[in-house]
Amino acid sequence: MTGPESEGPQLRRAVCPGSFDPITNGHLDIIARASSLYDVVHVVVMINQAKQGLFTVDERIELIRQVTAEYGNVQVEAYHGLLVDYCKQRDIPAIVKGLRAVSDFDYELQMAQMNNGLSGVETLFIPTSPTYSFLSSSLVKEVATWGGDISHLVPPVVLEALKERLGKG
Ligand code: PNS
């Protein structure tokens, strides 16, 4: 094996998990900031078969790869299962999440405590940039569906993918 994975546990590694259907500028802000704090950031599209996405998991991965290409230490993949199992299998001690508002906090705290209790993995929260504190993939999809301008909320490649998928191109 070559690259950062082969260099062992001395590298500080963290996971940024999510549905990313699709990735927004809010996600990207958190990933960029995590990439400056950790040696390797694993962006993981968590597969939820109960939820029909607008984009397939492969499409989401491809979009994330394109928009994170400038960060040399970001790896992207999908995982089906518990996030803590992903972390355990790769010996990753930390999960990084963005916190947009107090409304995020209750559920995020529950998940952080559950994940820590299950495996000892720690969750670290980064406050979302105020510019994106209202932003979610669901809202982006809803506004885009009705032809609203979301060009300031998603990277250009995601904007194009949304237009194409929603027949607005
Ligand atoms: O982008 P989302 O949908 O807010 O992300 C939520 C996600 C995917 C990070 C969360 O649901 C998750 O970690 N799912 C993986 C399954 C799991 O580990 N569930 C137990 C959480 S305590």
Coordinates of N, CA and C in Angstrom, one line a residue, residues 30-166:
I30 N -16.9 22.6 6.2 CA -16.5 21.7 7.4 C -15.3 20.8 6.9
I31 N -15.4 20.3 5.7 CA -14.4 19.3 5.2 C -13.1 20.1 5.1
A32 N -13.1 21.3 4.5 CA -11.9 22.1 4.3 C -11.3 22.4 5.7
R33 N -12.1 22.8 6.7 CA -11.5 23.1 8.0 C -11.0 21.9 8.7
A34 N -11.6 20.7 8.5 CA -11.1 19.5 9.1 C -9.8 19.1 8.4
S35 N -9.7 19.4 7.1 CA -8.5 19.0 6.4 C -7.3 19.8 6.8
S36 N -7.6 21.0 7.4 CA -6.4 21.8 7.9 C -6.1 21.3 9.3
L37 N -6.9 20.6 10.0 CA -6.6 20.2 11.4 C -6.1 18.7 11.4
Y38 N -6.4 17.9 10.4 CA -6.0 16.5 10.5 C -5.1 16.2 9.3
D39 N -4.3 15.1 9.5 CA -3.4 14.7 8.4 C -4.2 14.0 7.2
V40 N -5.2 13.3 7.6 CA -6.1 12.6 6.6 C -7.6 12.8 7.0
V41 N -8.4 13.2 6.1 CA -9.8 13.3 6.4 C -10.6 12.3 5.4
H42 N -11.3 11.4 6.1 CA -12.1 10.4 5.3 C -13.5 11.0 5.2
V43 N -13.9 11.4 4.0 CA -15.3 11.8 3.8 C -16.1 10.6 3.4
V44 N -17.1 10.2 4.2 CA -17.8 8.9 4.0 C -19.2 9.2 3.7
V45 N -19.7 8.7 2.6 CA -21.1 8.7 2.3 C -21.7 7.5 2.9
M46 N -22.5 7.7 4.0 CA -23.1 6.6 4.7 C -24.4 6.2 3.9
I47 N -24.4 4.9 3.6 CA -25.5 4.4 2.7 C -26.7 4.1 3.6
N48 N -27.8 4.7 3.3 CA -29.1 4.4 4.0 C -30.1 3.9 3.0
Q49 N -30.3 2.6 3.0 CA -31.1 2.0 1.9 C -32.6 2.3 2.1
A50 N -33.0 2.8 3.3 CA -34.4 3.2 3.5 C -34.7 4.5 2.9
K51 N -33.7 5.3 2.5 CA -33.9 6.6 2.0 C -33.5 6.7 0.5
Q52 N -34.5 7.0 -0.4 CA -34.2 7.2 -1.8 C -33.5 8.5 -2.0
G53 N -32.3 8.5 -2.5 CA -31.6 9.8 -2.8 C -31.9 10.4 -4.1
L54 N -31.6 11.7 -4.3 CA -31.7 12.3 -5.6 C -30.6 11.8 -6.5
F55 N -29.4 11.6 -5.8 CA -28.2 11.1 -6.5 C -27.9 9.7 -6.0
T56 N -27.3 8.9 -6.9 CA -26.8 7.6 -6.4 C -25.6 7.8 -5.5
V57 N -25.3 6.8 -4.8 CA -24.1 6.9 -3.9 C -22.8 7.2 -4.8
D58 N -22.7 6.5 -5.9 CA -21.6 6.7 -6.8 C -21.5 8.1 -7.3
E59 N -22.7 8.7 -7.6 CA -22.7 10.1 -8.1 C -22.3 11.0 -7.0
R60 N -22.8 10.8 -5.8 CA -22.4 11.6 -4.7 C -20.9 11.6 -4.4
I61 N -20.3 10.4 -4.5 CA -18.9 10.2 -4.3 C -18.1 11.0 -5.4
E62 N -18.6 10.9 -6.6 CA -17.9 11.6 -7.7 C -17.9 13.1 -7.5
L63 N -19.1 13.6 -7.1 CA -19.2 15.1 -6.9 C -18.3 15.5 -5.7
I64 N -18.2 14.7 -4.7 CA -17.4 15.1 -3.5 C -15.9 15.0 -3.9
R65 N -15.6 14.0 -4.7 CA -14.1 13.9 -5.2 C -13.8 15.1 -5.9
Q66 N -14.6 15.5 -6.8 CA -14.3 16.7 -7.7 C -14.1 18.0 -6.8
V67 N -15.0 18.2 -5.9 CA -15.0 19.4 -5.1 C -13.9 19.4 -4.0
T68 N -13.4 18.2 -3.7 CA -12.4 18.2 -2.6 C -11.0 17.9 -3.2
A69 N -10.9 17.9 -4.5 CA -9.7 17.5 -5.2 C -8.5 18.4 -4.8
E70 N -8.8 19.7 -4.5 CA -7.8 20.6 -4.1 C -7.2 20.3 -2.8
Y71 N -7.8 19.6 -1.9 CA -7.3 19.2 -0.6 C -6.6 17.9 -0.8
G72 N -5.3 17.9 -0.7 CA -4.5 16.6 -0.9 C -4.8 15.5 0.1
N73 N -5.4 15.9 1.2 CA -5.5 14.8 2.3 C -6.9 14.4 2.5
V74 N -7.8 14.5 1.5 CA -9.2 14.1 1.7 C -9.4 12.9 0.8
Q75 N -9.9 11.8 1.5 CA -10.3 10.6 0.8 C -11.8 10.4 0.8
V76 N -12.4 9.9 -0.2 CA -13.8 9.8 -0.3 C -14.2 8.3 -0.6
E77 N -15.2 7.8 0.2 CA -15.7 6.5 -0.1 C -17.1 6.4 0.6
A78 N -17.8 5.2 0.3 CA -19.1 5.0 0.8 C -18.9 3.8 1.9
Y79 N -19.9 3.8 2.8 CA -19.9 2.7 3.8 C -21.4 2.4 4.1
H80 N -21.6 1.1 4.2 CA -22.9 0.6 4.6 C -22.8 -0.1 6.0
G81 N -23.3 0.5 7.0 CA -23.2 -0.1 8.3 C -23.1 1.0 9.4
L82 N -22.6 0.7 10.5 CA -22.5 1.6 11.6 C -21.2 2.5 11.4
L83 N -21.3 3.7 11.6 CA -20.1 4.6 11.5 C -19.0 4.2 12.4
V84 N -19.3 3.7 13.6 CA -18.3 3.3 14.5 C -17.5 2.1 14.0
D85 N -18.2 1.2 13.2 CA -17.5 0.1 12.7 C -16.5 0.5 11.6
Y86 N -17.0 1.5 10.8 CA -16.1 2.1 9.8 C -14.8 2.6 10.5
C87 N -15.0 3.3 11.6 CA -13.9 3.9 12.3 C -13.0 2.8 12.9
K88 N -13.6 1.8 13.5 CA -12.9 0.7 14.1 C -12.0 0.0 13.1
Q89 N -12.6 -0.4 12.0 CA -11.9 -1.1 11.0 C -10.7 -0.4 10.4
R90 N -10.7 0.9 10.5 CA -9.6 1.7 10.0 C -8.8 2.4 11.0
D91 N -9.1 2.1 12.3 CA -8.4 2.7 13.4 C -8.4 4.2 13.4
I92 N -9.6 4.7 13.2 CA -9.8 6.2 13.1 C -10.4 6.6 14.4
P93 N -9.8 7.5 15.2 CA -10.3 7.8 16.5 C -11.3 9.0 16.6
A94 N -11.6 9.7 15.5 CA -12.4 10.9 15.6 C -13.4 11.1 14.5
I95 N -14.5 11.6 14.8 CA -15.6 12.0 13.9 C -15.7 13.5 13.9
V96 N -15.7 14.1 12.8 CA -15.9 15.6 12.8 C -17.2 15.9 12.1
K97 N -18.0 16.7 12.9 CA -19.3 17.1 12.4 C -19.4 18.6 12.4
G98 N -20.2 19.2 11.5 CA -20.6 20.6 11.6 C -21.8 20.8 12.5
L99 N -21.8 21.9 13.2 CA -23.0 22.2 14.0 C -23.5 23.5 13.5
R100 N -24.8 23.5 12.9 CA -25.3 24.7 12.3 C -26.0 25.6 13.3
A101 N -26.7 25.0 14.2 CA -27.5 25.8 15.2 C -27.9 24.9 16.3
V102 N -28.5 25.5 17.3 CA -28.9 24.8 18.5 C -29.8 23.6 18.1
S103 N -30.6 23.8 17.1 CA -31.5 22.7 16.7 C -30.8 21.4 16.2
D104 N -29.5 21.6 15.8 CA -28.7 20.4 15.4 C -28.3 19.7 16.7
F105 N -28.2 20.4 17.8 CA -27.3 19.9 18.9 C -27.9 18.7 19.6
D106 N -29.2 18.6 19.8 CA -29.8 17.5 20.6 C -29.4 16.2 19.9
Y107 N -29.7 16.1 18.6 CA -29.5 14.8 17.9 C -28.0 14.5 17.7
E108 N -27.3 15.6 17.5 CA -25.8 15.3 17.3 C -25.2 14.9 18.6
L109 N -25.7 15.4 19.7 CA -25.2 15.0 21.0 C -25.5 13.5 21.3
Q110 N -26.8 13.2 21.0 CA -27.2 11.8 21.2 C -26.3 10.8 20.4
M111 N -26.1 11.2 19.1 CA -25.2 10.3 18.2 C -23.8 10.3 18.8
A112 N -23.3 11.4 19.2 CA -21.9 11.5 19.7 C -21.8 10.6 20.9
Q113 N -22.7 10.6 21.8 CA -22.7 9.8 23.0 C -22.9 8.4 22.7
M114 N -23.8 8.1 21.8 CA -24.0 6.6 21.4 C -22.7 6.1 20.8
N115 N -22.1 6.9 19.9 CA -20.9 6.4 19.2 C -19.7 6.2 20.2
N116 N -19.6 7.1 21.1 CA -18.6 7.0 22.1 C -18.8 5.8 23.0
G117 N -20.0 5.6 23.4 CA -20.3 4.5 24.3 C -20.1 3.1 23.5
L118 N -20.4 3.1 22.2 CA -20.2 1.9 21.5 C -18.8 1.5 21.2
S119 N -17.9 2.5 21.1 CA -16.6 2.2 20.6 C -15.5 3.1 21.1
G120 N -15.8 4.2 21.9 CA -14.8 5.0 22.3 C -14.4 6.1 21.3
V121 N -14.9 6.1 20.1 CA -14.6 7.1 19.1 C -15.1 8.4 19.6
E122 N -14.3 9.5 19.4 CA -14.7 10.8 19.9 C -15.4 11.6 18.7
T123 N -16.3 12.5 19.0 CA -16.9 13.4 18.0 C -16.5 14.8 18.3
L124 N -16.0 15.5 17.3 CA -15.6 16.9 17.5 C -16.5 17.7 16.6
F125 N -17.0 18.8 17.2 CA -17.9 19.7 16.4 C -17.2 20.9 16.0
I126 N -17.4 21.3 14.7 CA -17.0 22.6 14.2 C -18.2 23.4 13.9
P127 N -18.2 24.6 14.5 CA -19.4 25.5 14.2 C -19.4 25.9 12.7
T128 N -20.5 25.7 12.1 CA -20.7 26.0 10.7 C -20.5 27.5 10.5
S129 N -19.9 27.9 9.4 CA -19.8 29.3 9.1 C -21.2 29.9 9.1
P130 N -21.4 31.1 9.7 CA -22.7 31.7 9.7 C -23.3 31.8 8.3
T131 N -22.5 32.0 7.3 CA -23.0 32.1 5.9 C -23.8 30.9 5.6
Y132 N -23.6 29.7 6.2 CA -24.2 28.5 5.8 C -25.1 27.9 6.9
S133 N -25.4 28.7 7.9 CA -26.0 28.1 9.1 C -27.5 27.6 8.8
F134 N -28.1 28.1 7.7 CA -29.4 27.7 7.4 C -29.4 26.6 6.3
L135 N -28.3 26.2 5.9 CA -28.1 25.4 4.6 C -28.2 23.9 4.9
S136 N -29.0 23.2 4.1 CA -29.0 21.7 4.1 C -29.2 21.2 2.7
S137 N -28.9 20.0 2.5 CA -29.1 19.4 1.1 C -30.6 19.3 0.8
S138 N -31.4 19.1 1.8 CA -32.8 19.0 1.5 C -33.4 20.3 1.0
L139 N -33.0 21.4 1.7 CA -33.5 22.7 1.3 C -32.9 23.1 -0.1
V140 N -31.7 22.8 -0.3 CA -31.1 23.1 -1.7 C -31.9 22.3 -2.8
K141 N -32.3 21.1 -2.5 CA -33.0 20.3 -3.5 C -34.4 20.9 -3.7
E142 N -35.0 21.3 -2.6 CA -36.4 21.9 -2.7 C -36.4 23.2 -3.5
V143 N -35.4 24.1 -3.1 CA -35.3 25.4 -3.8 C -35.0 25.2 -5.3
A144 N -34.1 24.2 -5.6 CA -33.7 24.0 -7.0 C -34.8 23.4 -7.8
T145 N -35.6 22.6 -7.1 CA -36.8 21.9 -7.8 C -37.7 23.0 -8.4
W146 N -37.9 24.1 -7.6 CA -38.8 25.1 -8.0 C -38.1 26.3 -8.8
G147 N -36.9 26.0 -9.2 CA -36.2 27.0 -10.0 C -35.5 28.1 -9.3
G148 N -35.4 28.0 -7.9 CA -34.8 29.1 -7.2 C -33.2 29.1 -7.4
D149 N -32.6 30.2 -7.1 CA -31.2 30.4 -7.3 C -30.4 29.8 -6.1
I150 N -29.7 28.8 -6.4 CA -28.8 28.1 -5.3 C -27.4 28.2 -5.7
S151 N -27.0 29.1 -6.6 CA -25.6 29.1 -7.1 C -24.6 29.5 -6.1
H152 N -25.1 30.2 -5.0 CA -24.2 30.6 -4.0 C -24.1 29.5 -2.9
L153 N -24.8 28.5 -3.0 CA -24.9 27.5 -1.9 C -24.3 26.2 -2.2
V154 N -24.0 25.9 -3.5 CA -23.3 24.7 -3.8 C -22.2 25.0 -4.8
P155 N -21.2 24.1 -4.9 CA -20.1 24.3 -5.9 C -20.7 24.2 -7.3
P156 N -20.0 24.8 -8.3 CA -20.6 24.9 -9.6 C -20.9 23.5 -10.2
V157 N -20.0 22.5 -9.9 CA -20.2 21.2 -10.5 C -21.5 20.5 -9.9
V158 N -21.8 20.9 -8.7 CA -23.0 20.3 -8.1 C -24.3 21.1 -8.6
L159 N -24.1 22.4 -8.9 CA -25.2 23.1 -9.5 C -25.6 22.5 -10.8
E160 N -24.6 22.2 -11.6 CA -24.8 21.6 -12.9 C -25.5 20.3 -12.8
A161 N -25.0 19.5 -11.9 CA -25.6 18.1 -11.7 C -27.1 18.2 -11.2
L162 N -27.4 19.2 -10.4 CA -28.7 19.4 -9.9 C -29.6 19.9 -11.1
K163 N -29.1 20.8 -11.9 CA -29.9 21.3 -13.0 C -30.3 20.1 -13.9
E164 N -29.2 19.3 -14.2 CA -29.4 18.2 -15.1 C -30.4 17.2 -14.5
R165 N -30.3 16.8 -13.2 CA -31.1 15.8 -12.6 C -32.6 16.3 -12.5
L166 N -32.7 17.6 -12.3 CA -34.1 18.2 -12.1 C -34.7 18.7 -13.4

